[in-house]
Amino acid sequence: MRLAIIGGGAAGMMASVFAARKGIAVDLYERNEKTGKKLYITGKGRCNLTNACDMEGLLGSVKSNPKFLYSAFYGFTNQDAMDFFEKEGLRLKVERGMRVFPESDRSADVLDTLRRAMKKAGVQVHLHSRVERIRREGDRFFLELQGQKTAEADRVFVATGGLSYESTGSTGDGYRFAEELGLQVTDCCPSLVPFQIKEAFVKDLQGLALKNTAVRVLDGKKVLCEDFGELLFTHFGVSGPVILTASSVCAKKIRKKELRLLLDLKPALTKEQLDARILREFEAAKNKKFANAASVFFPARLAPVMVSLSGIPSDKRVNEITKAERQRFLEKMKELELTITGLRGYNEAVITKGGVSVKEINPATMESKKVPGLYFIGEVLDLDAVTGGFNLQIAWSTAVAAARSV
C-alpha cells in the first residue's frame, strides 16, 4: 500500500511516522523547503507540544466540536504524546498551566526528533512539492503536483493546516481539496488572535503588560466569556494569553458586530475592599493633587490614562474629591470598558477556527465518509482549542488515529 500525506506540519509528520512503522510506503509532500515551519515558531520558538492535564481538562479546552475528539484523544492521549517524544530521546518539562515544553526550550529539538523518527521509519519526504489537485479514479488517487508532475497513492492524508501564518505554507489548500471532492467546509476565521479596539488611548499604552487582569467579553449584557491572566496593550488594541483565549470563544461573533471588553484591574479586591484601600491612600495624600495620589494604584504609563478616564481634574486636591467622584474612579478600576471592533488577521492568528466539517469525517479514523481512502487530520478540520498545547494535541491525536486505521 502507498500512502500520500499532503503537508509536512505537526499532523503530517506524526502520521507519517506511525504509518511507516506499520510497513506502509509513505510519501510526504511538503510545499516548503523544509518540514515543520509553523511548528518551529509555536510557543514563541519553544514549542508548547501538549498539556499534561487530565482528560476532562483536555476535552474541556476544545472550543469547536470537542465530542468529535473523544475517540482520538483516548486513542492517543497527551501522555502517549509525551511518551512518544521521550522514547525518541527528547527530554520534556511541565510548566505553569500544565504546559509541556522540551527541556531545552528549543522548538528545533522537537522538529529534529520528528525528522529522525521519520527517517528511521523510512518516510520518503518530497520538499518543494506543492500538490495542486487530488483526483480519484476508481480506488486510486492521483496527486497533481506543481510542475505538471503526477503521483499515485492508495490512500491520501490531507494535513495542510488552516489559513494562519500564510508564510509557513498555510494557504487553505486543504479546504479547496475537500470542496472539490464534495465535502463541506465551515466558515473560517482567525482564532487565538489579538483584538482591535476602538478607544484611542490604547495606543498610549502600547507595550504595557498587565500580569493579573480579569477580563469579560459581553454582547450587550450577555457575558460570552470571562478569564483571568496576562494582557498586553498594542498599537491597535489588546493581545496576550487572556485575550487569545477569549478570541477562541468569541471570534465568530466579533466578525459580525462590536462587543464590549471589561477589564478588572484589581481582581483580588472586592469593590468594598478597593474602596477601603482608596480611602486609606487618599487620607495619606489628602493635600496632594489627584494625579499624584492616583499613581500609586497603577503602572506609570497607565496612571495618567486612568486619571483622565475618571473625569476627576488631575490637579484637584485629594481632600476635595467627592464620594461620587471616588466611586467613579473605583468603577473604572473594576470595569475599564473597551470596544472590540474586530480581529487581527490570519498572519497574527495562532490557528484557524472552522475547516472541513467533522460531520463529513469518521471520528475514529479521520476518513471521509463520502470519499473512501481520503483522510483529514490536524488544523484543516473544524477543530480548535485554547492556548496551552491543546491544538498540537489535536494534531497528534488525529494523525495517529488516521495512521492506525490505514
mmCIF file with all atom_site columns, N, CA and C in Angstrom, residues 326-379:
data_model
loop_
_atom_site.group_PDB
_atom_site.id
_atom_site.type_symbol
_atom_site.label_atom_id
_atom_site.label_alt_id
_atom_site.label_comp_id
_atom_site.label_asym_id
_atom_site.label_entity_id
_atom_site.label_seq_id
_atom_site.pdbx_PDB_ins_code
_atom_site.Cartn_x
_atom_site.Cartn_y
_atom_site.Cartn_z
_atom_site.occupancy
_atom_site.B_iso_or_equiv
_atom_site.pdbx_formal_charge
_atom_site.auth_seq_id
_atom_site.auth_comp_id
_atom_site.auth_asym_id
_atom_site.auth_atom_id
_atom_site.pdbx_PDB_model_num
ATOM 1   N N  . ARG A 1 326 ? -15.071 59.570 43.789 1.00 0.00 ? 326 ARG A N  1
ATOM 2   C CA . ARG A 1 326 ? -14.281 58.410 44.232 1.00 0.00 ? 326 ARG A CA 1
ATOM 3   C C  . ARG A 1 326 ? -14.892 57.107 43.733 1.00 0.00 ? 326 ARG A C  1
ATOM 4   N N  . GLN A 1 327 ? -16.204 57.024 43.768 1.00 0.00 ? 327 GLN A N  1
ATOM 5   C CA . GLN A 1 327 ? -16.891 55.821 43.290 1.00 0.00 ? 327 GLN A CA 1
ATOM 6   C C  . GLN A 1 327 ? -16.691 55.634 41.783 1.00 0.00 ? 327 GLN A C  1
ATOM 7   N N  . ARG A 1 328 ? -16.694 56.735 41.049 1.00 0.00 ? 328 ARG A N  1
ATOM 8   C CA . ARG A 1 328 ? -16.478 56.669 39.605 1.00 0.00 ? 328 ARG A CA 1
ATOM 9   C C  . ARG A 1 328 ? -15.066 56.168 39.295 1.00 0.00 ? 328 ARG A C  1
ATOM 10  N N  . PHE A 1 329 ? -14.106 56.639 40.073 1.00 0.00 ? 329 PHE A N  1
ATOM 11  C CA . PHE A 1 329 ? -12.710 56.205 39.934 1.00 0.00 ? 329 PHE A CA 1
ATOM 12  C C  . PHE A 1 329 ? -12.600 54.706 40.226 1.00 0.00 ? 329 PHE A C  1
ATOM 13  N N  . LEU A 1 330 ? -13.290 54.257 41.268 1.00 0.00 ? 330 LEU A N  1
ATOM 14  C CA . LEU A 1 330 ? -13.299 52.835 41.638 1.00 0.00 ? 330 LEU A CA 1
ATOM 15  C C  . LEU A 1 330 ? -13.909 51.993 40.518 1.00 0.00 ? 330 LEU A C  1
ATOM 16  N N  . GLU A 1 331 ? -15.033 52.462 39.957 1.00 0.00 ? 331 GLU A N  1
ATOM 17  C CA . GLU A 1 331 ? -15.714 51.714 38.893 1.00 0.00 ? 331 GLU A CA 1
ATOM 18  C C  . GLU A 1 331 ? -14.813 51.542 37.675 1.00 0.00 ? 331 GLU A C  1
ATOM 19  N N  . LYS A 1 332 ? -14.028 52.568 37.357 1.00 0.00 ? 332 LYS A N  1
ATOM 20  C CA . LYS A 1 332 ? -13.108 52.466 36.225 1.00 0.00 ? 332 LYS A CA 1
ATOM 21  C C  . LYS A 1 332 ? -12.048 51.397 36.464 1.00 0.00 ? 332 LYS A C  1
ATOM 22  N N  . MET A 1 333 ? -11.618 51.267 37.706 1.00 0.00 ? 333 MET A N  1
ATOM 23  C CA . MET A 1 333 ? -10.620 50.237 38.036 1.00 0.00 ? 333 MET A CA 1
ATOM 24  C C  . MET A 1 333 ? -11.200 48.832 37.945 1.00 0.00 ? 333 MET A C  1
ATOM 25  N N  . LYS A 1 334 ? -12.448 48.692 38.369 1.00 0.00 ? 334 LYS A N  1
ATOM 26  C CA . LYS A 1 334 ? -13.086 47.368 38.383 1.00 0.00 ? 334 LYS A CA 1
ATOM 27  C C  . LYS A 1 334 ? -13.721 47.005 37.043 1.00 0.00 ? 334 LYS A C  1
ATOM 28  N N  . GLU A 1 335 ? -14.068 48.030 36.249 1.00 0.00 ? 335 GLU A N  1
ATOM 29  C CA . GLU A 1 335 ? -14.699 47.758 34.947 1.00 0.00 ? 335 GLU A CA 1
ATOM 30  C C  . GLU A 1 335 ? -14.229 48.790 33.925 1.00 0.00 ? 335 GLU A C  1
ATOM 31  N N  . LEU A 1 336 ? -12.986 48.659 33.508 1.00 0.00 ? 336 LEU A N  1
ATOM 32  C CA . LEU A 1 336 ? -12.469 49.517 32.448 1.00 0.00 ? 336 LEU A CA 1
ATOM 33  C C  . LEU A 1 336 ? -13.033 48.990 31.127 1.00 0.00 ? 336 LEU A C  1
ATOM 34  N N  . GLU A 1 337 ? -13.879 49.781 30.483 1.00 0.00 ? 337 GLU A N  1
ATOM 35  C CA . GLU A 1 337 ? -14.592 49.287 29.300 1.00 0.00 ? 337 GLU A CA 1
ATOM 36  C C  . GLU A 1 337 ? -13.880 49.670 28.008 1.00 0.00 ? 337 GLU A C  1
ATOM 37  N N  . LEU A 1 338 ? -13.695 48.678 27.139 1.00 0.00 ? 338 LEU A N  1
ATOM 38  C CA . LEU A 1 338 ? -13.119 48.865 25.816 1.00 0.00 ? 338 LEU A CA 1
ATOM 39  C C  . LEU A 1 338 ? -14.102 48.311 24.780 1.00 0.00 ? 338 LEU A C  1
ATOM 40  N N  . THR A 1 339 ? -14.018 48.794 23.556 1.00 0.00 ? 339 THR A N  1
ATOM 41  C CA . THR A 1 339 ? -14.905 48.339 22.494 1.00 0.00 ? 339 THR A CA 1
ATOM 42  C C  . THR A 1 339 ? -14.113 47.519 21.483 1.00 0.00 ? 339 THR A C  1
ATOM 43  N N  . ILE A 1 340 ? -14.480 46.241 21.339 1.00 0.00 ? 340 ILE A N  1
ATOM 44  C CA . ILE A 1 340 ? -13.812 45.365 20.368 1.00 0.00 ? 340 ILE A CA 1
ATOM 45  C C  . ILE A 1 340 ? -14.447 45.601 19.008 1.00 0.00 ? 340 ILE A C  1
ATOM 46  N N  . THR A 1 341 ? -13.652 46.073 18.062 1.00 0.00 ? 341 THR A N  1
ATOM 47  C CA . THR A 1 341 ? -14.184 46.359 16.724 1.00 0.00 ? 341 THR A CA 1
ATOM 48  C C  . THR A 1 341 ? -13.864 45.257 15.710 1.00 0.00 ? 341 THR A C  1
ATOM 49  N N  . GLY A 1 342 ? -12.928 44.373 16.034 1.00 0.00 ? 342 GLY A N  1
ATOM 50  C CA . GLY A 1 342 ? -12.585 43.317 15.091 1.00 0.00 ? 342 GLY A CA 1
ATOM 51  C C  . GLY A 1 342 ? -11.414 42.489 15.569 1.00 0.00 ? 342 GLY A C  1
ATOM 52  N N  . LEU A 1 343 ? -11.035 41.550 14.720 1.00 0.00 ? 343 LEU A N  1
ATOM 53  C CA . LEU A 1 343 ? -9.901  40.668 14.994 1.00 0.00 ? 343 LEU A CA 1
ATOM 54  C C  . LEU A 1 343 ? -8.726  41.070 14.108 1.00 0.00 ? 343 LEU A C  1
ATOM 55  N N  . ARG A 1 344 ? -7.517  40.783 14.548 1.00 0.00 ? 344 ARG A N  1
ATOM 56  C CA . ARG A 1 344 ? -6.370  40.920 13.671 1.00 0.00 ? 344 ARG A CA 1
ATOM 57  C C  . ARG A 1 344 ? -6.427  39.787 12.636 1.00 0.00 ? 344 ARG A C  1
ATOM 58  N N  . GLY A 1 345 ? -5.566  39.852 11.633 1.00 0.00 ? 345 GLY A N  1
ATOM 59  C CA . GLY A 1 345 ? -5.664  38.915 10.524 1.00 0.00 ? 345 GLY A CA 1
ATOM 60  C C  . GLY A 1 345 ? -5.025  37.564 10.779 1.00 0.00 ? 345 GLY A C  1
ATOM 61  N N  . TYR A 1 346 ? -5.094  36.706 9.748  1.00 0.00 ? 346 TYR A N  1
ATOM 62  C CA . TYR A 1 346 ? -4.553  35.351 9.854  1.00 0.00 ? 346 TYR A CA 1
ATOM 63  C C  . TYR A 1 346 ? -3.050  35.337 10.130 1.00 0.00 ? 346 TYR A C  1
ATOM 64  N N  . ASN A 1 347 ? -2.342  36.364 9.699  1.00 0.00 ? 347 ASN A N  1
ATOM 65  C CA . ASN A 1 347 ? -0.892  36.372 9.923  1.00 0.00 ? 347 ASN A CA 1
ATOM 66  C C  . ASN A 1 347 ? -0.524  36.576 11.382 1.00 0.00 ? 347 ASN A C  1
ATOM 67  N N  . GLU A 1 348 ? -1.501  36.973 12.212 1.00 0.00 ? 348 GLU A N  1
ATOM 68  C CA . GLU A 1 348 ? -1.260  37.099 13.652 1.00 0.00 ? 348 GLU A CA 1
ATOM 69  C C  . GLU A 1 348 ? -2.036  36.055 14.443 1.00 0.00 ? 348 GLU A C  1
ATOM 70  N N  . ALA A 1 349 ? -2.793  35.218 13.747 1.00 0.00 ? 349 ALA A N  1
ATOM 71  C CA . ALA A 1 349 ? -3.611  34.202 14.419 1.00 0.00 ? 349 ALA A CA 1
ATOM 72  C C  . ALA A 1 349 ? -2.798  32.919 14.615 1.00 0.00 ? 349 ALA A C  1
ATOM 73  N N  . VAL A 1 350 ? -2.892  32.347 15.800 1.00 0.00 ? 350 VAL A N  1
ATOM 74  C CA . VAL A 1 350 ? -2.194  31.083 16.067 1.00 0.00 ? 350 VAL A CA 1
ATOM 75  C C  . VAL A 1 350 ? -2.816  29.951 15.270 1.00 0.00 ? 350 VAL A C  1
ATOM 76  N N  . ILE A 1 351 ? -4.153  29.966 15.179 1.00 0.00 ? 351 ILE A N  1
ATOM 77  C CA . ILE A 1 351 ? -4.865  28.903 14.473 1.00 0.00 ? 351 ILE A CA 1
ATOM 78  C C  . ILE A 1 351 ? -6.047  29.476 13.692 1.00 0.00 ? 351 ILE A C  1
ATOM 79  N N  . THR A 1 352 ? -6.698  28.596 12.940 1.00 0.00 ? 352 THR A N  1
ATOM 80  C CA . THR A 1 352 ? -7.906  28.938 12.188 1.00 0.00 ? 352 THR A CA 1
ATOM 81  C C  . THR A 1 352 ? -9.103  28.267 12.837 1.00 0.00 ? 352 THR A C  1
ATOM 82  N N  . LYS A 1 353 ? -10.159 29.049 13.057 1.00 0.00 ? 353 LYS A N  1
ATOM 83  C CA . LYS A 1 353 ? -11.426 28.472 13.526 1.00 0.00 ? 353 LYS A CA 1
ATOM 84  C C  . LYS A 1 353 ? -12.259 28.142 12.294 1.00 0.00 ? 353 LYS A C  1
ATOM 85  N N  . GLY A 1 354 ? -12.823 26.940 12.256 1.00 0.00 ? 354 GLY A N  1
ATOM 86  C CA . GLY A 1 354 ? -13.545 26.475 11.078 1.00 0.00 ? 354 GLY A CA 1
ATOM 87  C C  . GLY A 1 354 ? -12.683 25.495 10.289 1.00 0.00 ? 354 GLY A C  1
ATOM 88  N N  . GLY A 1 355 ? -13.244 24.943 9.230  1.00 0.00 ? 355 GLY A N  1
ATOM 89  C CA . GLY A 1 355 ? -12.486 23.996 8.408  1.00 0.00 ? 355 GLY A CA 1
ATOM 90  C C  . GLY A 1 355 ? -13.381 22.899 7.871  1.00 0.00 ? 355 GLY A C  1
ATOM 91  N N  . VAL A 1 356 ? -12.769 21.780 7.493  1.00 0.00 ? 356 VAL A N  1
ATOM 92  C CA . VAL A 1 356 ? -13.537 20.652 6.952  1.00 0.00 ? 356 VAL A CA 1
ATOM 93  C C  . VAL A 1 356 ? -14.522 20.177 8.019  1.00 0.00 ? 356 VAL A C  1
ATOM 94  N N  . SER A 1 357 ? -15.791 20.134 7.662  1.00 0.00 ? 357 SER A N  1
ATOM 95  C CA . SER A 1 357 ? -16.831 19.791 8.626  1.00 0.00 ? 357 SER A CA 1
ATOM 96  C C  . SER A 1 357 ? -16.613 18.387 9.187  1.00 0.00 ? 357 SER A C  1
ATOM 97  N N  . VAL A 1 358 ? -16.647 18.277 10.512 1.00 0.00 ? 358 VAL A N  1
ATOM 98  C CA . VAL A 1 358 ? -16.433 16.965 11.139 1.00 0.00 ? 358 VAL A CA 1
ATOM 99  C C  . VAL A 1 358 ? -17.625 16.035 10.910 1.00 0.00 ? 358 VAL A C  1
ATOM 100 N N  . LYS A 1 359 ? -18.751 16.588 10.444 1.00 0.00 ? 359 LYS A N  1
ATOM 101 C CA . LYS A 1 359 ? -19.891 15.736 10.102 1.00 0.00 ? 359 LYS A CA 1
ATOM 102 C C  . LYS A 1 359 ? -19.560 14.833 8.912  1.00 0.00 ? 359 LYS A C  1
ATOM 103 N N  . GLU A 1 360 ? -18.558 15.252 8.132  1.00 0.00 ? 360 GLU A N  1
ATOM 104 C CA . GLU A 1 360 ? -18.144 14.504 6.936  1.00 0.00 ? 360 GLU A CA 1
ATOM 105 C C  . GLU A 1 360 ? -17.096 13.440 7.251  1.00 0.00 ? 360 GLU A C  1
ATOM 106 N N  . ILE A 1 361 ? -16.616 13.396 8.519  1.00 0.00 ? 361 ILE A N  1
ATOM 107 C CA . ILE A 1 361 ? -15.441 12.602 8.872  1.00 0.00 ? 361 ILE A CA 1
ATOM 108 C C  . ILE A 1 361 ? -15.777 11.556 9.928  1.00 0.00 ? 361 ILE A C  1
ATOM 109 N N  . ASN A 1 362 ? -15.232 10.368 9.771  1.00 0.00 ? 362 ASN A N  1
ATOM 110 C CA . ASN A 1 362 ? -15.372 9.321  10.789 1.00 0.00 ? 362 ASN A CA 1
ATOM 111 C C  . ASN A 1 362 ? -14.468 9.675  11.976 1.00 0.00 ? 362 ASN A C  1
ATOM 112 N N  . PRO A 1 363 ? -15.010 9.889  13.171 1.00 0.00 ? 363 PRO A N  1
ATOM 113 C CA . PRO A 1 363 ? -14.201 10.350 14.295 1.00 0.00 ? 363 PRO A CA 1
ATOM 114 C C  . PRO A 1 363 ? -13.179 9.332  14.804 1.00 0.00 ? 363 PRO A C  1
ATOM 115 N N  . ALA A 1 364 ? -13.384 8.064  14.490 1.00 0.00 ? 364 ALA A N  1
ATOM 116 C CA . ALA A 1 364 ? -12.445 7.031  14.948 1.00 0.00 ? 364 ALA A CA 1
ATOM 117 C C  . ALA A 1 364 ? -11.239 6.894  14.026 1.00 0.00 ? 364 ALA A C  1
ATOM 118 N N  . THR A 1 365 ? -11.417 7.281  12.738 1.00 0.00 ? 365 THR A N  1
ATOM 119 C CA . THR A 1 365 ? -10.364 7.031  11.753 1.00 0.00 ? 365 THR A CA 1
ATOM 120 C C  . THR A 1 365 ? -9.906  8.273  10.989 1.00 0.00 ? 365 THR A C  1
ATOM 121 N N  . MET A 1 366 ? -10.687 9.353  11.041 1.00 0.00 ? 366 MET A N  1
ATOM 122 C CA . MET A 1 366 ? -10.431 10.594 10.290 1.00 0.00 ? 366 MET A CA 1
ATOM 123 C C  . MET A 1 366 ? -10.654 10.420 8.783  1.00 0.00 ? 366 MET A C  1
ATOM 124 N N  . GLU A 1 367 ? -11.305 9.318  8.384  1.00 0.00 ? 367 GLU A N  1
ATOM 125 C CA . GLU A 1 367 ? -11.569 9.081  6.964  1.00 0.00 ? 367 GLU A CA 1
ATOM 126 C C  . GLU A 1 367 ? -12.852 9.787  6.542  1.00 0.00 ? 367 GLU A C  1
ATOM 127 N N  . SER A 1 368 ? -12.831 10.316 5.329  1.00 0.00 ? 368 SER A N  1
ATOM 128 C CA . SER A 1 368 ? -14.028 10.937 4.764  1.00 0.00 ? 368 SER A CA 1
ATOM 129 C C  . SER A 1 368 ? -15.138 9.897  4.619  1.00 0.00 ? 368 SER A C  1
ATOM 130 N N  . LYS A 1 369 ? -16.346 10.276 4.994  1.00 0.00 ? 369 LYS A N  1
ATOM 131 C CA . LYS A 1 369 ? -17.487 9.376  4.826  1.00 0.00 ? 369 LYS A CA 1
ATOM 132 C C  . LYS A 1 369 ? -17.913 9.289  3.367  1.00 0.00 ? 369 LYS A C  1
ATOM 133 N N  . LYS A 1 370 ? -17.600 10.334 2.585  1.00 0.00 ? 370 LYS A N  1
ATOM 134 C CA . LYS A 1 370 ? -18.017 10.375 1.182  1.00 0.00 ? 370 LYS A CA 1
ATOM 135 C C  . LYS A 1 370 ? -16.974 9.807  0.229  1.00 0.00 ? 370 LYS A C  1
ATOM 136 N N  . VAL A 1 371 ? -15.689 9.977  0.595  1.00 0.00 ? 371 VAL A N  1
ATOM 137 C CA . VAL A 1 371 ? -14.606 9.561  -0.300 1.00 0.00 ? 371 VAL A CA 1
ATOM 138 C C  . VAL A 1 371 ? -13.713 8.549  0.432  1.00 0.00 ? 371 VAL A C  1
ATOM 139 N N  . PRO A 1 372 ? -13.965 7.251  0.282  1.00 0.00 ? 372 PRO A N  1
ATOM 140 C CA . PRO A 1 372 ? -13.144 6.245  0.956  1.00 0.00 ? 372 PRO A CA 1
ATOM 141 C C  . PRO A 1 372 ? -11.667 6.391  0.575  1.00 0.00 ? 372 PRO A C  1
ATOM 142 N N  . GLY A 1 373 ? -10.808 6.259  1.569  1.00 0.00 ? 373 GLY A N  1
ATOM 143 C CA . GLY A 1 373 ? -9.376  6.367  1.316  1.00 0.00 ? 373 GLY A CA 1
ATOM 144 C C  . GLY A 1 373 ? -8.811  7.759  1.466  1.00 0.00 ? 373 GLY A C  1
ATOM 145 N N  . LEU A 1 374 ? -9.681  8.753  1.702  1.00 0.00 ? 374 LEU A N  1
ATOM 146 C CA . LEU A 1 374 ? -9.259  10.147 1.873  1.00 0.00 ? 374 LEU A CA 1
ATOM 147 C C  . LEU A 1 374 ? -9.460  10.544 3.332  1.00 0.00 ? 374 LEU A C  1
ATOM 148 N N  . TYR A 1 375 ? -8.412  11.050 3.950  1.00 0.00 ? 375 TYR A N  1
ATOM 149 C CA . TYR A 1 375 ? -8.412  11.366 5.377  1.00 0.00 ? 375 TYR A CA 1
ATOM 150 C C  . TYR A 1 375 ? -8.021  12.829 5.590  1.00 0.00 ? 375 TYR A C  1
ATOM 151 N N  . PHE A 1 376 ? -8.550  13.418 6.651  1.00 0.00 ? 376 PHE A N  1
ATOM 152 C CA . PHE A 1 376 ? -8.189  14.791 7.007  1.00 0.00 ? 376 PHE A CA 1
ATOM 153 C C  . PHE A 1 376 ? -7.728  14.810 8.461  1.00 0.00 ? 376 PHE A C  1
ATOM 154 N N  . ILE A 1 377 ? -6.578  15.436 8.723  1.00 0.00 ? 377 ILE A N  1
ATOM 155 C CA . ILE A 1 377 ? -6.001  15.435 10.068 1.00 0.00 ? 377 ILE A CA 1
ATOM 156 C C  . ILE A 1 377 ? -5.463  16.823 10.423 1.00 0.00 ? 377 ILE A C  1
ATOM 157 N N  . GLY A 1 378 ? -5.500  17.134 11.717 1.00 0.00 ? 378 GLY A N  1
ATOM 158 C CA . GLY A 1 378 ? -4.917  18.383 12.189 1.00 0.00 ? 378 GLY A CA 1
ATOM 159 C C  . GLY A 1 378 ? -5.807  19.592 11.984 1.00 0.00 ? 378 GLY A C  1
ATOM 160 N N  . GLU A 1 379 ? -5.174  20.737 11.792 1.00 0.00 ? 379 GLU A N  1
ATOM 161 C CA . GLU A 1 379 ? -5.879  22.020 11.783 1.00 0.00 ? 379 GLU A CA 1
ATOM 162 C C  . GLU A 1 379 ? -6.810  22.206 10.593 1.00 0.00 ? 379 GLU A C  1
#
